[in-house]
Amino acid sequence: MIGIVVSRADSASVHIGEHLLSLADWDAQTDDERPDADGGGTVYRRDGFELREFDDLHIYLDDPAEAFSADIDLLAVVSRHAGETGPLLTAHFTGNFGPADYGGEPGQFARACPNAQRDAVAALRDHAPDGYEVGIEATHHGPTQTTVPSMFVELGSGEDEWADPAGARAVAAAVLDIEGVEPDTDRQLVGFGGGHYAPRFFRVLDDTDWCVGHIAADWQLDAMGDPDANRDVLRRAFEASASDVALVDGNRDELAAVLDDEGYRVVSETWVRETAGVPLERVRELEADITRIEDGLRFGSDVDADSYDTVSLPDGLLGEAQGIALDSALDAVSETTVAFHTTEGGTRAVGRAAVTGEGYDELVERLCEILRQKYDSVVREDDHVTATVRAFDPTAARDRGVPEGPAFGKLSSGQAVEVAGETVTPADVSRERIVEYVI
């Protein structure tokens, strides 16, 4: 059940409320136990929703959830967004990392609903009129004491948009689209740093299966002050986000150190992207058994396997294959392992890997196939692979009187040359090269 808050002090909120009532069939009832100004009076109910109106501006309400008679699971506050950002539809959570200049209490946070926000943003995209952008915002303003998870869903960014029927209808439709959504998922993080419209954290919503709870933009961190002196504020932000994972945007070593000391996992955007779709318990296992994601761990196609063994990759054979066809070699590793160690920003595999069943043998065979692009013969026997190729031998060419320069180039590319009236073929100046790789 979702409770919807409409503020009569906000023209955009009233406008969105009108479209909410027009888009669905509602049962209008009367609540005589509460004043009309405080969410009583006429109340609108339908399956999955209850809508109440308040006289006061929503950011100054203490806990609008207490007005609702139903057992609501989350609260959606429909609101205006004000800024120099043009037509914009947004969703965000409420709270104050620093002083409470616009409602709520300093250093306090309303309970976020990260999974519901993800669905709300997707719904805003679906319904956004032409010319409207969709985004999220950092945590700011009140209320901070809501007893159920809550979010603001907003129409911006000026008078023209607040009065725009298409914009108001889009917000109303988006709210109705999130009927039945769970407030939380098992993948949500707290964001720190960056601008108010949180582009890094918006990318997380776009590109991964992670959700984002409270976000402290740069200006809120500045308002909060010294992280070490505000550990209680940071702890409340994580508690209100139902998360123990932090993504920090920018160079904030002191903040990261405090978060780490408090027991929160400080991760990179790479970590968030690489763990998308991977069970978190499996992430913990593989980071312990191989290496951390930040140090090069990457996941393979068999990441969901019930069990695995850790092995050393055949680095010599693998290095040669990567020198011949880097992408194909990396695909071979990824498609035959549970996870593997990489270097150079995840572009080269090396070191240890986790494999299941015949995965290691399949990897060796695929690497041998890559070597056959370069070698005349590639043979696997027991614990080694032998590769043989006949190659141009400069010394043999000199012994036959071939001058260095274009003639060398022709012979190395497989063409015969004439030297002092004699034909010298590539076979005359080649030698067999044998390379053995331990596997």
CSV table of C-alpha atoms in Angstrom, one decimal:
chain,number,residue,atom,x,y,z
A,1,MET,CA,0.0,0.0,0.0
A,2,ILE,CA,1.4,3.4,-1.0
A,3,GLY,CA,0.4,6.6,0.7
A,4,ILE,CA,0.3,9.7,-1.5
A,5,VAL,CA,0.8,13.1,0.0
A,6,VAL,CA,-0.5,16.2,-1.7
A,7,SER,CA,0.4,19.7,-0.3
A,8,ARG,CA,-2.2,22.5,-0.9
A,9,ALA,CA,0.7,25.0,-0.3
A,10,ASP,CA,2.4,23.7,-3.5
A,11,SER,CA,0.6,24.4,-6.8
A,12,ALA,CA,2.5,21.6,-8.6
A,13,SER,CA,1.5,19.2,-5.9
A,14,VAL,CA,-2.1,20.1,-6.2
A,15,HIS,CA,-1.9,19.9,-10.0
A,16,ILE,CA,-0.4,16.4,-9.8
A,17,GLY,CA,-3.0,15.4,-7.3
A,18,GLU,CA,-5.8,16.4,-9.7
A,19,HIS,CA,-4.3,14.2,-12.4
A,20,LEU,CA,-3.9,11.3,-9.9
A,21,LEU,CA,-7.6,11.5,-9.2
A,22,SER,CA,-8.5,11.7,-12.9
A,23,LEU,CA,-6.3,8.8,-14.0
A,24,ALA,CA,-7.9,6.1,-11.8
A,25,ASP,CA,-11.2,5.3,-10.0
A,26,TRP,CA,-11.0,6.3,-6.4
A,27,ASP,CA,-13.4,5.8,-3.5
A,28,ALA,CA,-13.8,9.2,-1.7
A,29,GLN,CA,-14.4,8.8,2.0
A,30,THR,CA,-14.5,11.2,5.0
A,31,ASP,CA,-12.1,11.1,7.9
A,32,ASP,CA,-13.6,13.1,10.7
A,33,GLU,CA,-11.0,12.1,13.2
A,34,ARG,CA,-8.3,14.4,11.8
A,35,PRO,CA,-8.5,18.0,10.8
A,36,ASP,CA,-8.9,18.7,7.0
A,37,ALA,CA,-5.6,20.7,7.2
A,38,ASP,CA,-3.7,17.7,8.5
A,39,GLY,CA,-4.7,15.0,6.1
A,40,GLY,CA,-8.3,14.4,7.3
A,41,GLY,CA,-11.5,15.4,5.7
A,42,THR,CA,-12.0,13.9,2.2
A,43,VAL,CA,-9.6,10.9,1.7
A,44,TYR,CA,-9.3,9.0,-1.6
A,45,ARG,CA,-8.7,5.3,-1.6
A,46,ARG,CA,-8.3,2.6,-4.3
A,47,ASP,CA,-6.5,-0.7,-4.5
A,48,GLY,CA,-2.8,-0.2,-3.5
A,49,PHE,CA,-3.1,3.6,-2.8
A,50,GLU,CA,-4.5,6.1,-0.3
A,51,LEU,CA,-4.3,9.8,-1.1
A,52,ARG,CA,-4.5,12.6,1.5
A,53,GLU,CA,-4.1,16.3,1.3
A,54,PHE,CA,-2.4,18.7,3.8
A,55,ASP,CA,-2.5,22.4,4.1
A,56,ASP,CA,1.2,22.8,5.2
A,57,LEU,CA,4.1,22.6,2.8
A,58,HIS,CA,5.2,19.0,2.7
A,59,ILE,CA,8.8,19.7,3.6
A,60,TYR,CA,7.7,20.9,7.0
A,61,LEU,CA,5.4,18.0,7.9
A,62,ASP,CA,6.8,16.0,10.8
A,63,ASP,CA,5.5,12.6,9.8
A,64,PRO,CA,2.7,12.6,7.2
A,65,ALA,CA,2.6,8.8,7.4
A,66,GLU,CA,0.8,8.9,10.7
A,67,ALA,CA,-2.2,10.5,9.0
A,68,PHE,CA,-2.9,7.4,6.9
A,69,SER,CA,-5.4,4.9,8.3
A,70,ALA,CA,-4.1,2.0,6.1
A,71,ASP,CA,-1.0,0.1,6.8
A,72,ILE,CA,1.1,1.8,4.1
A,73,ASP,CA,4.4,0.4,3.0
A,74,LEU,CA,5.8,3.6,1.6
A,75,LEU,CA,5.0,7.2,1.1
A,76,ALA,CA,5.1,9.1,-2.2
A,77,VAL,CA,5.1,12.9,-1.8
A,78,VAL,CA,4.2,14.6,-5.1
A,79,SER,CA,5.9,18.0,-5.3
A,80,ARG,CA,7.3,20.8,-7.3
A,81,HIS,CA,11.0,21.0,-8.1
A,82,ALA,CA,12.5,24.4,-8.3
A,83,GLY,CA,15.8,25.2,-10.1
A,84,GLU,CA,17.4,26.5,-13.2
A,85,THR,CA,17.2,23.1,-14.9
A,86,GLY,CA,14.4,23.5,-17.4
A,87,PRO,CA,11.6,20.9,-17.7
A,88,LEU,CA,12.6,18.1,-15.3
A,89,LEU,CA,11.0,15.2,-13.5
A,90,THR,CA,12.9,13.9,-10.5
A,91,ALA,CA,12.7,11.6,-7.5
A,92,HIS,CA,14.8,11.9,-4.3
A,93,PHE,CA,14.9,11.2,-0.6
A,94,THR,CA,14.7,13.6,2.3
A,95,GLY,CA,17.0,14.4,5.1
A,96,ASN,CA,19.8,16.7,6.2
A,97,PHE,CA,23.5,15.9,6.4
A,98,GLY,CA,24.0,19.3,7.9
A,99,PRO,CA,21.7,22.1,9.2
A,100,ALA,CA,17.9,21.8,8.7
A,101,ASP,CA,17.4,25.0,6.6
A,102,TYR,CA,14.3,23.6,4.8
A,103,GLY,CA,12.4,21.3,7.2
A,104,GLY,CA,13.2,18.3,9.2
A,105,GLU,CA,15.9,17.9,11.8
A,106,PRO,CA,19.7,18.5,11.4
A,107,GLY,CA,21.7,15.3,10.8
A,108,GLN,CA,18.5,13.2,10.5
A,109,PHE,CA,17.1,11.3,7.5
A,110,ALA,CA,13.7,9.9,6.4
A,111,ARG,CA,13.8,6.2,5.7
A,112,ALA,CA,14.6,5.8,2.0
A,113,CYS,CA,13.0,3.4,-0.5
A,114,PRO,CA,15.7,2.8,-3.1
A,115,ASN,CA,14.0,0.0,-5.0
A,116,ALA,CA,10.8,2.1,-5.3
A,117,GLN,CA,12.8,5.1,-6.5
A,118,ARG,CA,14.4,3.0,-9.3
A,119,ASP,CA,10.9,2.0,-10.4
A,120,ALA,CA,9.6,5.6,-10.1
A,121,VAL,CA,12.5,6.9,-12.3
A,122,ALA,CA,11.8,4.2,-14.9
A,123,ALA,CA,8.1,5.2,-14.8
A,124,LEU,CA,8.9,8.9,-15.1
A,125,ARG,CA,11.0,8.0,-18.2
A,126,ASP,CA,8.0,6.1,-19.7
A,127,HIS,CA,5.6,9.0,-19.2
A,128,ALA,CA,7.9,12.1,-19.6
A,129,PRO,CA,6.5,14.5,-22.2
A,130,ASP,CA,8.7,15.7,-25.0
A,131,GLY,CA,11.3,18.2,-23.8
A,132,TYR,CA,11.4,16.8,-20.2
A,133,GLU,CA,14.5,15.3,-18.7
A,134,VAL,CA,14.4,12.7,-16.0
A,135,GLY,CA,16.8,12.5,-13.1
A,136,ILE,CA,17.4,12.1,-9.4
A,137,GLU,CA,18.6,14.5,-6.7
A,138,ALA,CA,20.8,14.3,-3.7
A,139,THR,CA,19.2,14.1,-0.3
A,140,HIS,CA,17.9,17.5,0.9
A,141,HIS,CA,15.1,19.2,3.0
A,142,GLY,CA,12.5,17.7,5.3
A,143,PRO,CA,10.7,15.7,6.5
A,144,THR,CA,13.1,13.5,8.4
A,145,GLN,CA,10.9,11.6,10.8
A,146,THR,CA,8.7,9.5,8.5
A,147,THR,CA,7.9,6.1,10.0
A,148,VAL,CA,7.7,4.4,6.7
A,149,PRO,CA,10.1,4.5,3.7
A,150,SER,CA,9.4,7.6,1.6
A,151,MET,CA,10.4,9.7,-1.4
A,152,PHE,CA,9.5,12.9,-3.2
A,153,VAL,CA,8.4,12.6,-6.9
A,154,GLU,CA,8.7,16.0,-8.5
A,155,LEU,CA,7.7,18.2,-11.4
A,156,GLY,CA,10.1,21.0,-12.3
A,157,SER,CA,11.6,23.3,-12.7
A,158,GLY,CA,9.5,26.5,-12.8
A,159,GLU,CA,6.0,28.1,-13.0
A,160,ASP,CA,5.5,27.0,-16.6
A,161,GLU,CA,6.1,23.4,-15.8
A,162,TRP,CA,4.2,23.4,-12.5
A,163,ALA,CA,1.1,24.4,-14.5
A,164,ASP,CA,1.8,22.1,-17.4
A,165,PRO,CA,-0.9,19.4,-17.6
A,166,ALA,CA,1.4,17.0,-19.5
A,167,GLY,CA,4.1,17.2,-16.9
A,168,ALA,CA,1.7,16.8,-14.0
A,169,ARG,CA,0.0,13.9,-15.7
A,170,ALA,CA,3.4,12.2,-16.2
A,171,VAL,CA,4.2,12.4,-12.5
A,172,ALA,CA,0.8,11.2,-11.6
A,173,ALA,CA,1.0,8.2,-14.0
A,174,ALA,CA,4.5,7.3,-12.7
A,175,VAL,CA,3.3,7.2,-9.1
A,176,LEU,CA,0.4,4.9,-10.1
A,177,ASP,CA,2.8,2.7,-12.0
A,178,ILE,CA,4.8,1.7,-8.9
A,179,GLU,CA,1.8,0.0,-7.3
A,180,GLY,CA,3.0,-3.0,-5.3
A,181,VAL,CA,6.7,-2.2,-5.5
A,182,GLU,CA,8.9,-3.3,-2.6
A,183,PRO,CA,10.7,-0.3,-1.0
A,184,ASP,CA,14.1,-2.2,-0.8
A,185,THR,CA,16.3,-4.7,-2.6
A,186,ASP,CA,19.4,-6.5,-1.4
A,187,ARG,CA,21.5,-4.2,-3.5
A,188,GLN,CA,21.5,-0.6,-2.4
A,189,LEU,CA,24.2,1.8,-1.5
A,190,VAL,CA,24.8,5.2,0.0
A,191,GLY,CA,26.3,7.9,-2.2
A,192,PHE,CA,28.8,10.6,-1.3
A,193,GLY,CA,30.1,13.5,-3.3
A,194,GLY,CA,29.4,15.0,-6.7
A,195,GLY,CA,26.8,17.5,-7.8
A,196,HIS,CA,23.2,17.9,-6.6
A,197,TYR,CA,21.8,16.0,-9.6
A,198,ALA,CA,24.1,13.1,-8.9
A,199,PRO,CA,25.2,12.0,-12.4
A,200,ARG,CA,27.4,9.1,-11.1
A,201,PHE,CA,24.6,7.7,-9.0
A,202,PHE,CA,22.1,8.1,-11.8
A,203,ARG,CA,24.4,6.0,-14.0
A,204,VAL,CA,24.4,3.3,-11.3
A,205,LEU,CA,20.6,3.2,-11.6
A,206,ASP,CA,20.8,3.1,-15.4
A,207,ASP,CA,23.6,0.6,-15.9
A,208,THR,CA,23.5,-1.8,-13.0
A,209,ASP,CA,21.1,-3.7,-10.7
A,210,TRP,CA,22.1,-1.6,-7.7
A,211,CYS,CA,19.8,1.0,-6.2
A,212,VAL,CA,20.9,4.2,-4.5
A,213,GLY,CA,19.7,5.4,-1.1
A,214,HIS,CA,20.6,8.7,0.5
A,215,ILE,CA,23.1,10.8,-1.4
A,216,ALA,CA,25.3,13.5,0.2
A,217,ALA,CA,26.4,15.9,-2.6
A,218,ASP,CA,29.5,18.0,-2.2
A,219,TRP,CA,27.5,20.9,-0.8
A,220,GLN,CA,25.9,18.7,1.9
A,221,LEU,CA,29.2,17.2,2.9
A,222,ASP,CA,30.6,20.7,3.3
A,223,ALA,CA,27.6,21.6,5.4
A,224,MET,CA,28.0,18.5,7.5
A,225,GLY,CA,31.7,19.2,8.2
A,226,ASP,CA,34.4,16.9,9.6
A,227,PRO,CA,33.4,13.3,8.9
A,228,ASP,CA,35.2,12.1,12.0
A,229,ALA,CA,33.2,14.4,14.1
A,230,ASN,CA,29.9,13.4,12.4
A,231,ARG,CA,30.1,9.7,12.5
A,232,ASP,CA,26.6,9.6,14.0
A,233,VAL,CA,25.2,11.4,11.0
A,234,LEU,CA,26.9,9.0,8.6
A,235,ARG,CA,25.6,6.0,10.5
A,236,ARG,CA,22.1,7.4,10.4
A,237,ALA,CA,22.4,7.8,6.6
A,238,PHE,CA,23.3,4.2,6.2
A,239,GLU,CA,20.6,3.0,8.5
A,240,ALA,CA,18.0,5.1,6.7
A,241,SER,CA,19.2,3.6,3.4
A,242,ALA,CA,19.2,0.0,4.7
A,243,SER,CA,22.7,-0.4,3.3
A,244,ASP,CA,26.3,-1.0,4.4
A,245,VAL,CA,27.9,-0.1,1.0
A,246,ALA,CA,29.3,3.3,0.1
A,247,LEU,CA,30.2,4.7,-3.3
A,248,VAL,CA,32.3,7.9,-3.0
A,249,ASP,CA,32.5,10.3,-5.9
A,250,GLY,CA,35.7,12.3,-6.0
A,251,ASN,CA,38.8,12.3,-3.8
A,252,ARG,CA,37.6,12.2,-0.2
A,253,ASP,CA,40.2,10.0,1.5
A,254,GLU,CA,39.3,11.3,5.0
A,255,LEU,CA,35.6,10.4,4.5
A,256,ALA,CA,36.5,7.0,3.1
A,257,ALA,CA,38.7,6.2,6.0
A,258,VAL,CA,36.0,7.1,8.5
A,259,LEU,CA,33.4,5.0,6.6
A,260,ASP,CA,35.9,2.0,6.5
A,261,ASP,CA,36.6,2.4,10.2
A,262,GLU,CA,32.8,2.3,10.8
A,263,GLY,CA,32.6,-1.0,9.0
A,264,TYR,CA,31.0,0.1,5.8
A,265,ARG,CA,32.4,-1.2,2.5
A,266,VAL,CA,33.7,1.7,0.4
A,267,VAL,CA,33.5,0.6,-3.3
A,268,SER,CA,34.4,2.0,-6.7
A,269,GLU,CA,32.0,2.4,-9.6
A,270,THR,CA,33.9,-0.4,-11.2
A,271,TRP,CA,33.0,-2.6,-8.2
A,272,VAL,CA,29.3,-1.7,-8.6
A,273,ARG,CA,29.3,-2.4,-12.3
A,274,GLU,CA,31.2,-5.7,-12.0
A,275,THR,CA,29.0,-7.1,-9.2
A,276,ALA,CA,25.8,-6.4,-11.2
A,277,GLY,CA,23.9,-9.7,-11.4
A,278,VAL,CA,26.5,-11.6,-9.2
A,279,PRO,CA,25.2,-13.0,-5.9
A,280,LEU,CA,26.9,-10.9,-3.1
A,281,GLU,CA,27.9,-14.0,-1.2
A,282,ARG,CA,29.7,-15.2,-4.3
A,283,VAL,CA,31.4,-11.8,-4.6
A,284,ARG,CA,32.7,-12.1,-1.0
A,285,GLU,CA,33.9,-15.7,-1.6
A,286,LEU,CA,35.8,-14.9,-4.8
A,287,GLU,CA,37.3,-11.7,-3.4
A,288,ALA,CA,38.7,-13.7,-0.5
A,289,ASP,CA,39.9,-16.6,-2.7
A,290,ILE,CA,41.4,-14.6,-5.7
A,291,THR,CA,41.7,-10.9,-5.2
A,292,ARG,CA,39.5,-7.8,-4.7
A,293,ILE,CA,37.6,-6.3,-7.7
A,294,GLU,CA,39.5,-3.1,-7.3
A,295,ASP,CA,42.7,-5.2,-7.7
A,296,GLY,CA,41.5,-6.9,-10.9
A,297,LEU,CA,38.9,-9.6,-10.1
A,298,ARG,CA,36.5,-10.1,-12.9
A,299,PHE,CA,33.6,-12.6,-13.2
A,300,GLY,CA,33.2,-15.3,-15.8
A,301,SER,CA,30.2,-17.1,-17.3
A,302,ASP,CA,30.1,-19.8,-14.7
A,303,VAL,CA,29.8,-17.4,-11.7
A,304,ASP,CA,26.6,-19.0,-10.6
A,305,ALA,CA,28.2,-22.5,-10.3
A,306,ASP,CA,27.4,-24.3,-7.0
A,307,SER,CA,31.2,-24.7,-6.2
A,308,TYR,CA,34.5,-24.1,-7.8
A,309,ASP,CA,38.3,-24.8,-7.4
A,310,THR,CA,41.0,-22.1,-7.6
A,311,VAL,CA,43.8,-22.7,-10.0
A,312,SER,CA,46.7,-20.8,-11.5
A,313,LEU,CA,46.1,-19.7,-15.1
A,314,PRO,CA,48.6,-21.1,-17.7
A,315,ASP,CA,50.2,-17.7,-17.8
A,316,GLY,CA,52.8,-18.5,-20.5
A,317,LEU,CA,50.3,-20.0,-22.9
A,318,LEU,CA,47.7,-17.3,-22.0
A,319,GLY,CA,50.2,-14.5,-22.5
A,320,GLU,CA,51.1,-15.8,-26.0
A,321,ALA,CA,47.4,-16.1,-26.9
A,322,GLN,CA,46.7,-12.6,-25.7
A,323,GLY,CA,49.5,-11.4,-27.9
A,324,ILE,CA,48.0,-13.0,-30.9
A,325,ALA,CA,44.3,-12.2,-30.3
A,326,LEU,CA,43.7,-10.3,-27.1
A,327,ASP,CA,39.9,-10.1,-27.2
A,328,SER,CA,39.5,-13.8,-28.2
A,329,ALA,CA,41.9,-14.9,-25.4
A,330,LEU,CA,40.0,-12.8,-22.8
A,331,ASP,CA,36.7,-14.2,-24.1
A,332,ALA,CA,38.1,-17.7,-23.7
A,333,VAL,CA,39.0,-17.0,-20.0
A,334,SER,CA,35.7,-15.4,-19.3
A,335,GLU,CA,33.6,-18.1,-20.9
A,336,THR,CA,35.4,-21.0,-19.1
A,337,THR,CA,35.8,-19.7,-15.6
A,338,VAL,CA,33.8,-18.6,-12.5
A,339,ALA,CA,36.2,-15.6,-12.0
A,340,PHE,CA,39.7,-14.6,-12.8
A,341,HIS,CA,42.4,-12.1,-12.0
A,342,THR,CA,43.2,-9.3,-14.5
A,343,THR,CA,45.7,-6.5,-14.9
A,344,GLU,CA,45.8,-3.3,-17.0
A,345,GLY,CA,42.3,-2.2,-16.0
A,346,GLY,CA,40.7,-5.6,-16.6
A,347,THR,CA,42.0,-6.0,-20.2
A,348,ARG,CA,44.5,-8.8,-19.6
A,349,ALA,CA,44.0,-12.0,-17.7
A,350,VAL,CA,46.8,-13.3,-15.5
A,351,GLY,CA,47.4,-15.2,-12.2
A,352,ARG,CA,44.7,-17.1,-10.5
A,353,ALA,CA,41.2,-18.2,-11.5
A,354,ALA,CA,38.2,-20.1,-10.2
A,355,VAL,CA,37.0,-22.9,-12.4
A,356,THR,CA,34.5,-25.8,-12.3
A,357,GLY,CA,34.6,-29.2,-13.9
A,358,GLU,CA,36.3,-29.2,-17.3
A,359,GLY,CA,36.6,-25.5,-17.4
A,360,TYR,CA,40.4,-25.4,-17.2
A,361,ASP,CA,40.9,-28.0,-19.9
A,362,GLU,CA,38.4,-26.2,-22.1
A,363,LEU,CA,40.4,-23.0,-21.6
A,364,VAL,CA,43.6,-24.6,-22.6
A,365,GLU,CA,42.1,-26.0,-25.7
A,366,ARG,CA,40.7,-22.6,-26.7
A,367,LEU,CA,44.0,-21.0,-26.1
A,368,CYS,CA,45.7,-23.6,-28.3
A,369,GLU,CA,43.2,-22.8,-31.1
A,370,ILE,CA,44.3,-19.2,-30.9
A,371,LEU,CA,48.0,-20.2,-31.1
A,372,ARG,CA,47.2,-22.1,-34.3
A,373,GLN,CA,46.6,-18.8,-36.0
A,374,LYS,CA,50.4,-18.2,-35.7
A,375,TYR,CA,52.1,-21.6,-35.3
A,376,ASP,CA,52.3,-24.4,-37.8
A,377,SER,CA,51.7,-27.0,-35.2
A,378,VAL,CA,50.3,-26.8,-31.7
A,379,VAL,CA,50.3,-30.0,-29.7
A,380,ARG,CA,49.1,-30.6,-26.1
A,381,GLU,CA,50.7,-33.4,-24.2
A,382,ASP,CA,50.2,-34.0,-20.5
A,383,ASP,CA,51.3,-30.9,-18.6
A,384,HIS,CA,52.7,-28.9,-21.5
A,385,VAL,CA,51.8,-27.4,-24.9
A,386,THR,CA,54.4,-27.4,-27.7
A,387,ALA,CA,54.1,-24.9,-30.5
A,388,THR,CA,56.2,-25.1,-33.7
A,389,VAL,CA,56.6,-22.6,-36.5
A,390,ARG,CA,59.1,-22.1,-39.3
A,391,ALA,CA,60.2,-18.5,-39.3
A,392,PHE,CA,62.6,-16.3,-41.4
A,393,ASP,CA,66.2,-16.5,-40.1
A,394,PRO,CA,68.2,-13.3,-40.8
A,395,THR,CA,71.5,-15.1,-40.2
A,396,ALA,CA,70.7,-17.8,-42.8
A,397,ALA,CA,69.7,-15.0,-45.2
A,398,ARG,CA,73.0,-13.2,-44.7
A,399,ASP,CA,74.9,-16.5,-45.2
A,400,ARG,CA,73.1,-16.8,-48.6
A,401,GLY,CA,74.2,-13.3,-49.5
A,402,VAL,CA,70.8,-11.7,-49.2
A,403,PRO,CA,71.3,-7.9,-48.5
A,404,GLU,CA,69.3,-6.5,-45.6
A,405,GLY,CA,66.4,-4.3,-46.6
A,406,PRO,CA,63.5,-4.9,-49.0
A,407,ALA,CA,64.8,-8.5,-49.7
A,408,PHE,CA,64.6,-9.4,-46.1
A,409,GLY,CA,61.1,-8.1,-46.0
A,410,LYS,CA,60.0,-10.2,-49.0
A,411,LEU,CA,61.6,-13.4,-47.7
A,412,SER,CA,59.9,-12.9,-44.2
A,413,SER,CA,56.6,-12.4,-45.9
A,414,GLY,CA,56.9,-15.6,-48.0
A,415,GLN,CA,58.3,-14.3,-51.3
A,416,ALA,CA,61.4,-15.5,-53.1
A,417,VAL,CA,64.1,-13.1,-54.2
A,418,GLU,CA,66.9,-13.1,-56.7
A,419,VAL,CA,70.5,-12.7,-55.4
A,420,ALA,CA,73.4,-12.8,-57.9
A,421,GLY,CA,71.4,-14.7,-60.4
A,422,GLU,CA,70.2,-17.3,-57.9
A,423,THR,CA,66.7,-17.7,-56.5
A,424,VAL,CA,66.5,-17.7,-52.7
A,425,THR,CA,63.2,-19.1,-51.4
A,426,PRO,CA,61.8,-18.5,-47.9
A,427,ALA,CA,62.4,-22.2,-47.1
A,428,ASP,CA,66.1,-21.6,-47.8
A,429,VAL,CA,66.4,-19.0,-45.1
A,430,SER,CA,64.0,-20.2,-42.4
A,431,ARG,CA,64.4,-22.3,-39.3
A,432,GLU,CA,62.1,-24.2,-37.1
A,433,ARG,CA,61.2,-22.5,-33.8
A,434,ILE,CA,59.8,-24.6,-31.0
A,435,VAL,CA,58.2,-23.0,-27.9
A,436,GLU,CA,56.9,-25.0,-25.0
A,437,TYR,CA,54.4,-23.8,-22.4
A,438,VAL,CA,53.8,-25.5,-19.1
A,439,ILE,CA,50.1,-25.9,-18.3
